[in-house]
Tab-separated table of C-alpha atoms and ligand atoms in Angstrom:
chain	number	residue	atom	x	y	z
A	495	MET	CA	65.632	-156.519	-33.762
A	496	GLY	CA	66.271	-154.164	-31.061
A	497	GLU	CA	65.662	-154.952	-27.546
A	498	LEU	CA	62.722	-152.806	-27.388
A	499	GLU	CA	61.200	-154.398	-30.063
A	500	ARG	CA	61.895	-157.839	-28.798
A	501	GLU	CA	60.495	-157.080	-25.295
A	502	ALA	CA	57.184	-155.684	-27.075
A	503	THR	CA	56.726	-158.674	-29.449
A	504	GLU	CA	57.094	-161.107	-26.473
A	505	LEU	CA	54.740	-159.123	-24.333
A	506	LEU	CA	52.060	-159.063	-27.168
A	507	GLN	CA	52.426	-162.783	-27.910
A	508	ARG	CA	51.726	-163.462	-24.180
A	509	LEU	CA	48.869	-160.899	-23.923
A	510	ILE	CA	47.117	-162.574	-26.938
A	511	ARG	CA	47.248	-166.092	-25.395
A	512	PHE	CA	45.036	-164.679	-22.569
A	513	ASN	CA	41.857	-165.000	-23.852
A	514	THR	CA	39.945	-161.713	-22.916
A	515	VAL	CA	36.901	-161.879	-25.426
A	516	ASN	CA	34.507	-159.546	-23.923
A	517	PRO	CA	31.808	-160.578	-22.696
A	518	PRO	CA	33.001	-162.042	-20.353
A	519	GLY	CA	36.457	-160.117	-20.521
A	520	ALA	CA	37.890	-162.172	-17.525
A	521	GLU	CA	40.856	-159.786	-17.594
A	522	ARG	CA	42.528	-160.659	-14.461
A	523	ALA	CA	45.294	-163.047	-15.446
A	524	ALA	CA	46.384	-160.746	-18.135
A	525	GLN	CA	46.476	-157.619	-15.834
A	526	GLU	CA	48.302	-159.514	-13.117
A	527	PHE	CA	50.880	-160.673	-15.792
A	528	LEU	CA	51.383	-156.700	-16.748
A	529	SER	CA	51.311	-155.847	-13.067
A	530	GLU	CA	54.384	-157.986	-12.439
A	531	HIS	CA	56.372	-156.912	-15.450
A	532	LEU	CA	55.681	-153.197	-14.480
A	533	SER	CA	56.459	-153.649	-10.750
A	534	ALA	CA	59.714	-155.483	-11.557
A	535	ALA	CA	60.767	-152.613	-13.666
A	536	GLY	CA	60.200	-150.166	-10.774
A	537	PHE	CA	56.506	-148.931	-11.078
A	538	GLN	CA	54.151	-148.678	-8.341
A	539	CYS	CA	51.247	-150.851	-9.153
A	540	GLU	CA	47.443	-151.272	-8.418
A	541	LEU	CA	44.667	-153.148	-9.446
A	542	LEU	CA	41.424	-151.419	-8.956
A	543	ALA	CA	38.256	-153.684	-9.568
A	544	ARG	CA	34.448	-153.090	-9.660
A	545	ASP	CA	34.368	-156.870	-10.493
A	546	ASP	CA	37.164	-159.096	-8.875
A	547	ALA	CA	37.543	-160.871	-12.037
A	548	ARG	CA	38.009	-157.818	-14.171
A	549	PRO	CA	40.634	-155.545	-12.387
A	550	ASN	CA	42.063	-152.308	-14.195
A	551	LEU	CA	45.715	-151.637	-13.755
A	552	VAL	CA	47.126	-148.333	-12.744
A	553	ALA	CA	50.816	-148.127	-12.735
A	554	ARG	CA	52.758	-144.970	-11.506
A	555	LEU	CA	56.297	-143.736	-12.119
A	556	PRO	CA	56.629	-140.496	-9.832
A	557	GLY	CA	58.978	-137.762	-10.734
A	558	GLU	CA	61.420	-135.703	-8.951
A	559	GLY	CA	58.931	-132.602	-8.625
A	560	ASP	CA	55.560	-131.418	-9.457
A	561	GLY	CA	54.558	-131.352	-13.030
A	562	PRO	CA	52.075	-132.697	-15.769
A	563	VAL	CA	51.155	-136.373	-15.654
A	564	LEU	CA	51.168	-138.395	-18.833
A	565	CYS	CA	49.189	-141.289	-19.158
A	566	LEU	CA	49.660	-144.159	-21.516
A	567	LEU	CA	46.234	-145.775	-21.927
A	568	SER	CA	45.052	-149.003	-23.404
A	569	HIS	CA	42.265	-151.793	-23.023
A	570	VAL	CA	43.323	-155.495	-22.687
A	571	ASP	CA	39.776	-157.075	-23.651
A	572	THR	CA	38.944	-157.972	-27.144
A	573	VAL	CA	35.931	-158.765	-29.472
A	574	LEU	CA	35.442	-162.373	-30.209
A	575	ALA	CA	36.880	-164.162	-32.983
A	576	HIS	CA	35.811	-167.357	-35.095
A	577	PRO	CA	39.063	-169.512	-35.322
A	578	GLN	CA	37.529	-171.315	-38.532
A	579	GLU	CA	37.707	-167.846	-40.415
A	580	TRP	CA	41.366	-167.531	-39.427
A	581	SER	CA	44.752	-168.961	-40.881
A	582	HIS	CA	46.380	-168.798	-37.480
A	583	ASP	CA	44.681	-169.497	-34.100
A	584	PRO	CA	43.319	-166.393	-32.812
A	585	TRP	CA	44.800	-166.935	-29.443
A	586	SER	CA	48.110	-168.406	-30.675
A	587	GLY	CA	50.230	-165.078	-30.793
A	588	ASP	CA	52.269	-166.786	-33.546
A	589	GLU	CA	55.015	-164.787	-34.826
A	590	ALA	CA	55.120	-165.772	-38.555
A	591	ASP	CA	55.832	-163.914	-41.879
A	592	GLY	CA	57.187	-160.874	-39.890
A	593	PHE	CA	53.577	-160.310	-38.111
A	594	VAL	CA	52.434	-161.350	-34.523
A	595	TRP	CA	48.971	-162.829	-35.349
A	596	GLY	CA	45.721	-163.045	-33.115
A	597	ARG	CA	42.652	-161.301	-31.568
A	598	GLY	CA	43.849	-158.046	-30.140
A	599	ALA	CA	47.197	-157.644	-32.309
A	600	ILE	CA	46.025	-154.151	-33.520
A	601	ASP	CA	42.702	-153.585	-31.310
A	602	MET	CA	44.553	-153.140	-29.024
A	603	LYS	CA	47.038	-155.499	-27.028
A	604	SER	CA	49.728	-154.274	-29.534
A	605	GLN	CA	49.562	-150.622	-27.958
A	606	THR	CA	49.378	-152.106	-24.228
A	607	ALA	CA	52.584	-154.133	-25.193
A	608	ALA	CA	54.239	-151.288	-26.659
A	609	GLU	CA	53.497	-148.963	-23.709
A	610	VAL	CA	54.466	-151.385	-21.347
A	611	ALA	CA	57.649	-152.485	-22.803
A	612	ALA	CA	58.621	-148.744	-23.418
A	613	ALA	CA	57.729	-147.687	-19.952
A	614	SER	CA	59.412	-150.470	-18.407
A	615	ALA	CA	62.633	-149.991	-20.622
A	616	LEU	CA	62.696	-146.436	-18.965
A	617	ALA	CA	62.133	-147.382	-15.394
A	618	ARG	CA	64.645	-150.348	-15.532
A	619	ALA	CA	67.249	-147.976	-16.851
A	620	GLY	CA	66.744	-145.609	-13.987
A	621	TRP	CA	64.890	-143.083	-15.634
A	622	ARG	CA	62.441	-140.900	-13.714
A	623	PRO	CA	60.350	-137.846	-14.745
A	624	ALA	CA	62.235	-134.762	-13.960
A	625	ARG	CA	58.786	-133.253	-13.195
A	626	GLY	CA	55.183	-134.809	-13.065
A	627	GLU	CA	54.331	-138.467	-13.343
A	628	LEU	CA	54.251	-141.131	-16.199
A	629	LEU	CA	51.109	-143.318	-15.574
A	630	VAL	CA	50.339	-146.609	-17.390
A	631	VAL	CA	46.849	-147.663	-17.386
A	632	CYS	CA	45.315	-150.843	-18.736
A	633	VAL	CA	41.591	-150.989	-18.570
A	634	ALA	CA	39.028	-153.726	-18.827
A	635	ASP	CA	35.782	-153.751	-20.419
A	636	GLU	CA	36.270	-151.179	-23.517
A	637	GLU	CA	34.672	-153.321	-25.809
A	638	ALA	CA	31.479	-153.289	-24.058
A	639	GLY	CA	31.266	-149.792	-22.929
A	640	GLY	CA	33.668	-149.287	-20.058
A	641	ALA	CA	31.265	-149.904	-17.065
A	642	TYR	CA	33.988	-151.914	-15.464
A	643	GLY	CA	36.740	-150.194	-16.931
A	644	ALA	CA	37.511	-146.692	-18.040
A	645	GLN	CA	34.118	-145.208	-17.038
A	646	TRP	CA	34.108	-146.746	-13.716
A	647	LEU	CA	37.747	-146.010	-13.094
A	648	THR	CA	37.326	-142.343	-13.948
A	649	GLN	CA	34.209	-141.929	-11.868
A	650	GLU	CA	35.039	-143.996	-8.665
A	651	HIS	CA	38.910	-143.306	-8.516
A	652	PRO	CA	39.663	-140.009	-10.512
A	653	ASP	CA	42.576	-139.146	-8.082
A	654	ARG	CA	44.351	-142.416	-9.282
A	655	VAL	CA	43.999	-141.592	-13.065
A	656	ARG	CA	43.704	-137.852	-13.078
A	657	CYS	CA	46.282	-136.732	-16.090
A	658	ASP	CA	46.989	-133.724	-18.164
A	659	PHE	CA	48.176	-135.503	-21.356
A	660	LEU	CA	46.632	-138.835	-22.584
A	661	VAL	CA	47.674	-141.189	-25.403
A	662	ASN	CA	45.032	-143.849	-26.449
A	663	GLU	CA	44.043	-145.546	-29.621
A	664	GLY	CA	42.147	-144.498	-32.437
A	665	GLY	CA	44.880	-142.953	-34.860
A	666	GLY	CA	48.678	-143.105	-36.041
A	667	THR	CA	48.667	-145.403	-38.756
A	668	VAL	CA	50.143	-144.086	-42.100
A	669	PHE	CA	48.419	-143.194	-45.326
A	670	GLU	CA	49.467	-141.724	-48.525
A	671	HIS	CA	47.917	-139.225	-50.360
A	672	ASP	CA	49.224	-137.267	-53.432
A	673	GLY	CA	52.681	-138.559	-52.819
A	674	ARG	CA	52.775	-137.297	-49.322
A	675	ARG	CA	52.710	-139.412	-45.999
A	676	TYR	CA	50.326	-138.494	-43.162
A	677	TYR	CA	49.711	-139.985	-39.799
A	678	GLY	CA	46.467	-139.227	-38.210
A	679	VAL	CA	46.147	-137.923	-34.901
A	680	CYS	CA	42.829	-138.557	-33.365
A	681	CYS	CA	41.566	-135.576	-31.671
A	682	ALA	CA	37.836	-136.050	-31.681
A	683	GLU	CA	35.055	-138.509	-31.530
A	684	LYS	CA	31.406	-138.474	-32.607
A	685	GLY	CA	28.666	-139.027	-29.940
A	686	VAL	CA	26.208	-141.539	-30.117
A	687	PHE	CA	22.539	-141.073	-30.440
A	688	ARG	CA	20.672	-144.161	-30.913
A	689	PHE	CA	17.171	-144.002	-31.641
A	690	THR	CA	13.812	-146.018	-32.408
A	691	VAL	CA	11.408	-145.117	-35.129
A	692	THR	CA	8.074	-146.576	-34.299
A	693	THR	CA	5.080	-146.837	-36.801
A	694	GLU	CA	1.595	-147.954	-35.555
A	695	GLY	CA	-1.530	-149.583	-36.895
A	696	VAL	CA	-4.213	-151.789	-36.148
A	697	ALA	CA	-3.809	-155.692	-35.428
A	698	GLY	CA	-5.801	-158.142	-37.466
A	699	HIS	CA	-5.718	-161.652	-38.753
A	700	ALA	CA	-3.089	-161.959	-41.465
A	701	SER	CA	-5.237	-164.167	-43.654
A	702	ILE	CA	-7.197	-161.065	-44.516
A	703	PRO	CA	-4.872	-158.516	-45.380
A	704	ARG	CA	-7.107	-155.496	-45.364
A	705	MET	CA	-8.808	-156.287	-42.122
A	706	GLY	CA	-6.059	-154.435	-39.832
A	707	ASP	CA	-3.715	-151.561	-40.869
A	708	ASN	CA	-0.320	-153.245	-41.169
A	709	ALA	CA	2.410	-151.201	-39.099
A	710	LEU	CA	5.238	-152.912	-40.798
A	711	THR	CA	4.463	-152.028	-44.194
A	712	LYS	CA	4.460	-148.359	-43.069
A	713	MET	CA	8.418	-148.832	-42.559
A	714	GLY	CA	8.917	-149.306	-46.448
A	715	PRO	CA	9.110	-145.838	-47.210
A	716	LEU	CA	10.923	-144.999	-44.022
A	717	LEU	CA	13.548	-147.519	-44.578
A	718	GLN	CA	13.895	-146.426	-48.244
A	719	ARG	CA	14.856	-142.740	-47.094
A	720	LEU	CA	17.492	-143.934	-44.925
A	721	ALA	CA	18.831	-145.883	-48.027
A	722	ASP	CA	18.719	-143.287	-50.274
A	723	ARG	CA	20.661	-140.429	-48.433
A	724	GLN	CA	22.532	-139.139	-45.257
A	725	PRO	CA	21.599	-135.939	-43.599
A	726	SER	CA	23.284	-132.565	-44.703
A	727	LEU	CA	26.889	-132.117	-43.387
A	728	ASP	CA	27.839	-130.245	-40.296
A	729	VAL	CA	31.558	-130.219	-40.772
A	730	GLY	CA	33.701	-129.785	-37.725
A	731	ILE	CA	37.203	-128.338	-37.067
A	732	GLU	CA	39.147	-131.459	-37.297
A	733	PRO	CA	37.642	-132.780	-40.816
A	734	ARG	CA	37.679	-129.395	-41.924
A	735	GLU	CA	41.612	-129.037	-41.555
A	736	LEU	CA	42.153	-132.700	-42.837
A	737	LEU	CA	40.186	-131.946	-45.992
A	738	ARG	CA	42.060	-128.585	-46.478
A	739	ARG	CA	45.357	-130.471	-46.021
A	740	LEU	CA	44.575	-133.288	-48.370
A	741	THR	CA	42.560	-131.609	-50.953
A	742	GLY	CA	43.877	-128.101	-50.614
A	743	ASP	CA	40.080	-126.983	-50.653
A	744	ASP	CA	38.892	-125.156	-47.484
A	745	PRO	CA	35.454	-125.936	-46.745
A	746	ALA	CA	35.319	-123.195	-44.038
A	747	ALA	CA	36.118	-120.349	-46.678
A	748	ASP	CA	34.463	-120.991	-50.372
A	749	GLY	CA	34.905	-124.557	-50.350
A	750	ASP	CA	32.404	-127.242	-50.764
A	751	PRO	CA	33.082	-130.509	-48.541
A	752	ALA	CA	30.756	-132.554	-50.559
A	753	ALA	CA	32.769	-131.905	-53.631
A	754	ALA	CA	36.010	-132.021	-51.690
A	755	ILE	CA	34.995	-135.478	-50.631
A	756	GLU	CA	34.015	-136.493	-53.954
A	757	ARG	CA	37.360	-135.663	-55.479
A	758	LEU	CA	39.074	-137.537	-52.311
A	759	ARG	CA	36.819	-140.690	-53.280
A	760	GLU	CA	38.053	-140.366	-56.892
A	761	ALA	CA	41.806	-140.573	-55.736
A	762	ASP	CA	41.372	-142.991	-52.548
A	763	PRO	CA	37.960	-144.895	-52.026
A	764	LEU	CA	39.011	-146.210	-48.572
A	765	LEU	CA	40.201	-143.019	-47.321
A	766	ALA	CA	36.967	-141.317	-48.452
A	767	LEU	CA	34.895	-144.137	-46.764
A	768	ILE	CA	36.710	-143.351	-43.439
A	769	VAL	CA	36.595	-139.531	-43.669
A	770	GLU	CA	33.208	-139.253	-45.084
A	771	PRO	CA	31.252	-140.039	-41.819
A	772	THR	CA	33.183	-137.617	-39.763
A	773	LEU	CA	31.412	-134.641	-41.956
A	774	GLY	CA	28.237	-134.770	-40.454
A	775	VAL	CA	25.399	-136.717	-38.603
A	776	SER	CA	25.151	-140.308	-39.872
A	777	VAL	CA	22.029	-142.670	-39.550
A	778	THR	CA	22.483	-146.571	-40.085
A	779	PRO	CA	19.279	-148.715	-39.814
A	780	THR	CA	20.329	-151.844	-37.899
A	781	ARG	CA	17.502	-153.629	-36.601
A	782	ILE	CA	13.807	-154.071	-37.118
A	783	ARG	CA	11.064	-155.955	-35.436
A	784	ALA	CA	7.165	-156.036	-35.754
A	785	SER	CA	4.403	-158.737	-35.231
A	786	GLU	CA	5.487	-161.544	-32.723
A	787	LYS	CA	3.335	-164.055	-34.620
A	788	ILE	CA	3.459	-164.941	-38.347
A	789	ASN	CA	-0.486	-164.877	-38.661
A	790	VAL	CA	-0.880	-161.498	-36.937
A	791	ILE	CA	-0.812	-158.113	-38.690
A	792	PRO	CA	1.473	-156.004	-36.425
A	793	SER	CA	-0.140	-153.046	-34.814
A	794	GLU	CA	3.311	-151.585	-34.124
A	795	ALA	CA	6.732	-151.925	-35.957
A	796	GLN	CA	10.137	-150.643	-34.347
A	797	LEU	CA	13.153	-149.796	-36.373
A	798	GLU	CA	16.447	-149.271	-34.592
A	799	VAL	CA	18.939	-146.686	-36.070
A	800	ASP	CA	22.478	-146.283	-35.022
A	801	CYS	CA	22.995	-142.530	-35.294
A	802	ARG	CA	26.549	-140.953	-34.702
A	803	VAL	CA	26.854	-137.110	-34.399
A	804	PRO	CA	29.838	-134.847	-34.459
A	805	PRO	CA	30.832	-133.146	-31.304
A	806	GLY	CA	29.428	-129.941	-30.527
A	807	LEU	CA	26.070	-131.000	-31.547
A	808	GLY	CA	23.082	-132.168	-29.165
A	809	GLU	CA	19.909	-134.110	-29.516
A	810	ALA	CA	17.930	-131.133	-31.050
A	811	ASP	CA	20.690	-130.928	-33.919
A	812	ALA	CA	20.372	-134.651	-34.235
A	813	ARG	CA	16.462	-134.609	-34.439
A	814	ARG	CA	16.520	-131.783	-37.325
A	815	ARG	CA	19.130	-133.625	-39.295
A	816	ILE	CA	17.127	-137.051	-38.811
A	817	GLU	CA	13.732	-135.309	-39.785
A	818	GLU	CA	15.534	-134.201	-42.684
A	819	VAL	CA	15.866	-137.571	-44.073
A	820	LEU	CA	12.851	-139.204	-42.545
A	821	GLY	CA	10.369	-136.419	-42.833
A	822	ALA	CA	8.354	-135.100	-39.758
A	823	ASP	CA	5.142	-137.334	-39.740
A	824	GLY	CA	4.179	-140.688	-39.823
A	825	TYR	CA	6.315	-142.190	-37.262
A	826	ARG	CA	7.514	-141.625	-33.752
A	827	LEU	CA	10.928	-141.016	-32.632
A	828	ASP	CA	12.774	-141.919	-29.463
A	829	PHE	CA	16.103	-141.690	-28.511
A	830	HIS	CA	17.442	-144.334	-25.956
A	831	GLU	CA	21.145	-143.331	-25.964
A	832	THR	CA	22.352	-139.669	-26.256
A	833	VAL	CA	26.155	-139.159	-25.631
A	834	VAL	CA	27.723	-136.143	-26.973
A	835	GLY	CA	30.653	-136.292	-28.815
A	836	ASN	CA	34.289	-135.275	-27.405
A	837	ARG	CA	37.525	-133.460	-28.582
A	838	SER	CA	40.804	-132.182	-27.215
A	839	PRO	CA	42.348	-129.191	-28.933
A	840	ALA	CA	44.561	-129.964	-31.833
A	841	GLU	CA	47.135	-127.662	-30.959
A	842	SER	CA	48.859	-128.516	-27.728
A	843	VAL	CA	52.197	-129.495	-26.282
A	844	LEU	CA	51.436	-132.905	-26.768
A	845	MET	CA	50.754	-132.367	-30.614
A	846	ASP	CA	54.016	-130.521	-30.890
A	847	ALA	CA	56.002	-133.624	-29.291
A	848	VAL	CA	54.002	-136.129	-31.538
A	849	SER	CA	54.783	-134.132	-34.694
A	850	ALA	CA	58.380	-133.486	-33.837
A	851	TRP	CA	59.086	-137.320	-33.312
A	852	ILE	CA	57.314	-138.247	-36.678
A	853	GLY	CA	59.077	-135.418	-38.531
A	854	GLU	CA	62.481	-137.121	-37.127
A	855	GLN	CA	61.637	-140.711	-37.788
A	856	ASP	CA	59.648	-140.484	-41.006
A	857	PRO	CA	61.405	-137.304	-42.779
A	858	GLY	CA	58.827	-135.370	-44.998
A	859	ALA	CA	55.758	-137.042	-43.398
A	860	GLU	CA	53.213	-135.001	-41.421
A	861	THR	CA	50.712	-135.519	-38.469
A	862	VAL	CA	47.243	-134.344	-39.418
A	863	PRO	CA	44.119	-133.784	-36.866
A	864	MET	CA	41.469	-136.486	-37.255
A	865	MET	CA	37.877	-137.268	-35.972
A	866	LEU	CA	36.865	-141.095	-35.176
A	867	PRO	CA	33.417	-141.847	-36.510
A	868	GLY	CA	33.258	-144.024	-33.505
A	869	PHE	CA	34.416	-143.687	-29.879
A	870	THR	CA	36.786	-144.867	-27.501
A	871	ASP	CA	37.871	-144.677	-23.777
A	872	SER	CA	39.068	-141.126	-24.322
A	873	ARG	CA	35.731	-139.995	-23.803
A	874	TRP	CA	35.574	-141.033	-20.009
A	875	PHE	CA	38.784	-139.343	-19.563
A	876	ARG	CA	37.740	-135.953	-21.513
A	877	ASN	CA	34.733	-136.043	-19.276
A	878	ALA	CA	36.026	-136.729	-15.949
A	879	PHE	CA	39.141	-134.194	-16.994
A	880	PRO	CA	38.282	-131.386	-19.062
A	881	GLU	CA	41.945	-129.889	-19.069
A	882	CYS	CA	43.392	-133.094	-20.053
A	883	VAL	CA	44.661	-133.359	-23.770
A	884	ALA	CA	43.662	-136.805	-25.044
A	885	TYR	CA	44.934	-138.082	-28.505
A	886	GLY	CA	44.506	-141.510	-30.181
A	887	PHE	CA	47.821	-142.412	-31.559
A	888	PHE	CA	49.910	-145.544	-32.435
A	889	PRO	CA	52.199	-145.029	-34.928
A	890	GLN	CA	52.213	-147.608	-37.670
A	891	ARG	CA	54.417	-146.841	-41.100
A	892	HIS	CA	54.885	-150.330	-42.580
A	893	MET	CA	51.324	-151.253	-42.331
A	894	THR	CA	49.029	-148.783	-44.036
A	895	LEU	CA	45.636	-147.676	-42.759
A	896	HIS	CA	44.232	-149.527	-45.893
A	897	GLU	CA	45.878	-152.746	-44.600
A	898	THR	CA	45.022	-152.364	-40.960
A	899	ALA	CA	41.421	-150.925	-41.000
A	900	PRO	CA	39.751	-154.148	-42.423
A	901	LEU	CA	41.568	-156.419	-39.794
A	902	ILE	CA	40.046	-154.501	-36.814
A	903	HIS	CA	37.484	-156.718	-35.351
A	904	GLY	CA	38.026	-158.906	-38.512
A	905	ALA	CA	39.872	-162.176	-39.399
A	906	ASP	CA	43.416	-162.698	-39.471
A	907	GLU	CA	44.099	-159.665	-37.355
A	908	ARG	CA	48.060	-159.060	-37.272
A	909	ILE	CA	50.839	-156.621	-36.730
A	910	ASP	CA	53.927	-156.168	-38.654
A	911	VAL	CA	56.680	-156.638	-35.903
A	912	ARG	CA	58.599	-153.556	-37.372
A	913	ASP	CA	55.460	-151.611	-36.507
A	914	LEU	CA	55.647	-152.751	-32.961
A	915	GLY	CA	59.075	-151.640	-32.803
A	916	PHE	CA	58.437	-148.294	-34.232
A	917	ALA	CA	55.444	-147.682	-31.691
A	918	THR	CA	57.491	-148.878	-28.732
A	919	ARG	CA	60.080	-146.369	-29.728
A	920	PHE	CA	57.542	-143.719	-29.812
A	921	PHE	CA	56.409	-144.401	-26.293
A	922	HIS	CA	59.825	-144.661	-25.091
A	923	ASP	CA	60.578	-141.335	-26.486
A	924	LEU	CA	57.302	-139.385	-25.335
A	925	PRO	CA	57.714	-139.302	-21.805
A	926	ARG	CA	61.363	-137.992	-21.823
A	927	ARG	CA	60.049	-135.223	-24.103
A	928	LEU	CA	56.965	-134.161	-21.882
A	929	LEU	CA	58.105	-135.006	-18.397
B	2486	LIG	ZN1	39.870	-151.025	-29.175
């Protein structure tokens, strides 16, 4: 095991042992630990906090002259874990069978450990950017939306975290298709347009079914429509390019994206499962409520639907697609969250550097732009700094997308130690290429 890999592995083990399940997060101890590590290596570190218990770490390595700022971003909070479902304690940070085990081993303390180990090694060896600046930013509160983390930091302290290039979570795990190896670079994220469907009726005593007008049973047909189909596709540039590269079928020209995804499904069901929602607006009903009492016929019922919308499309587009599924009558629709999707151009100096590195490290493999069905903290940076090119990229070659995808937020989350070394070498190399 090389020195870089050893440093990243030990950092990851230590990080996992800080319980940063959000809520409440309680990230301070982990952030102080990282701050000390980076300060000792030569970084200028600051802890910036909206809540004293939940600081964000900004570590800076200035260069000799003016130039671009490269920011290595990660979050140190995690989702919860149920220890009884795990074969290792989720906060043990155990190293066993070639893996580091624990909550955050993939999402995303591994990337924090790789970025911090790589940046520290560079600084300790005396490397400084020839131009520009290297930033390492570790935020709190990603898993609950970033109100104490990236959102707050980019809005309240934009001068501390302004950057031209950003590398964050969201992509980089290898997958194979048709004998070729691909590394997805996450260039875009869908927006969130959550809404409530309300049906109305007349209250009455439940012992006399025809007395009132039951708002809940009116949900039956609406739920069935949501079960039967998704809206028509709105294929954006990243999934179009991905399908073209994987299937040879160009949905922009004469191709049929629905047919292309079916062909992909035959070859690789899991890959199709992940790519499919990026091809258009998606609607997923998640919660329903009606009468407060079991003996009262409800006069109102409410169904909540999690709706995700490709970047470039807004509320009117979302409503049009939803009405295509639900029809326009018999209910009321209210959006209660409307966040437009975001993206960075897939062609950039940063993409060139990522692709060149992959080409050298895994000959024959290629990078390919991808869209995330969910979102990450990249959206706050893209909002605050429109010129910033932000990608999700954490290269992993030993564990494939098929192995890592089910572990995210799941039981027995773990990372192959060789991948931690692989990613750390990437973060060690990237600043020297760009700055
Ligand atoms: Zn994450």
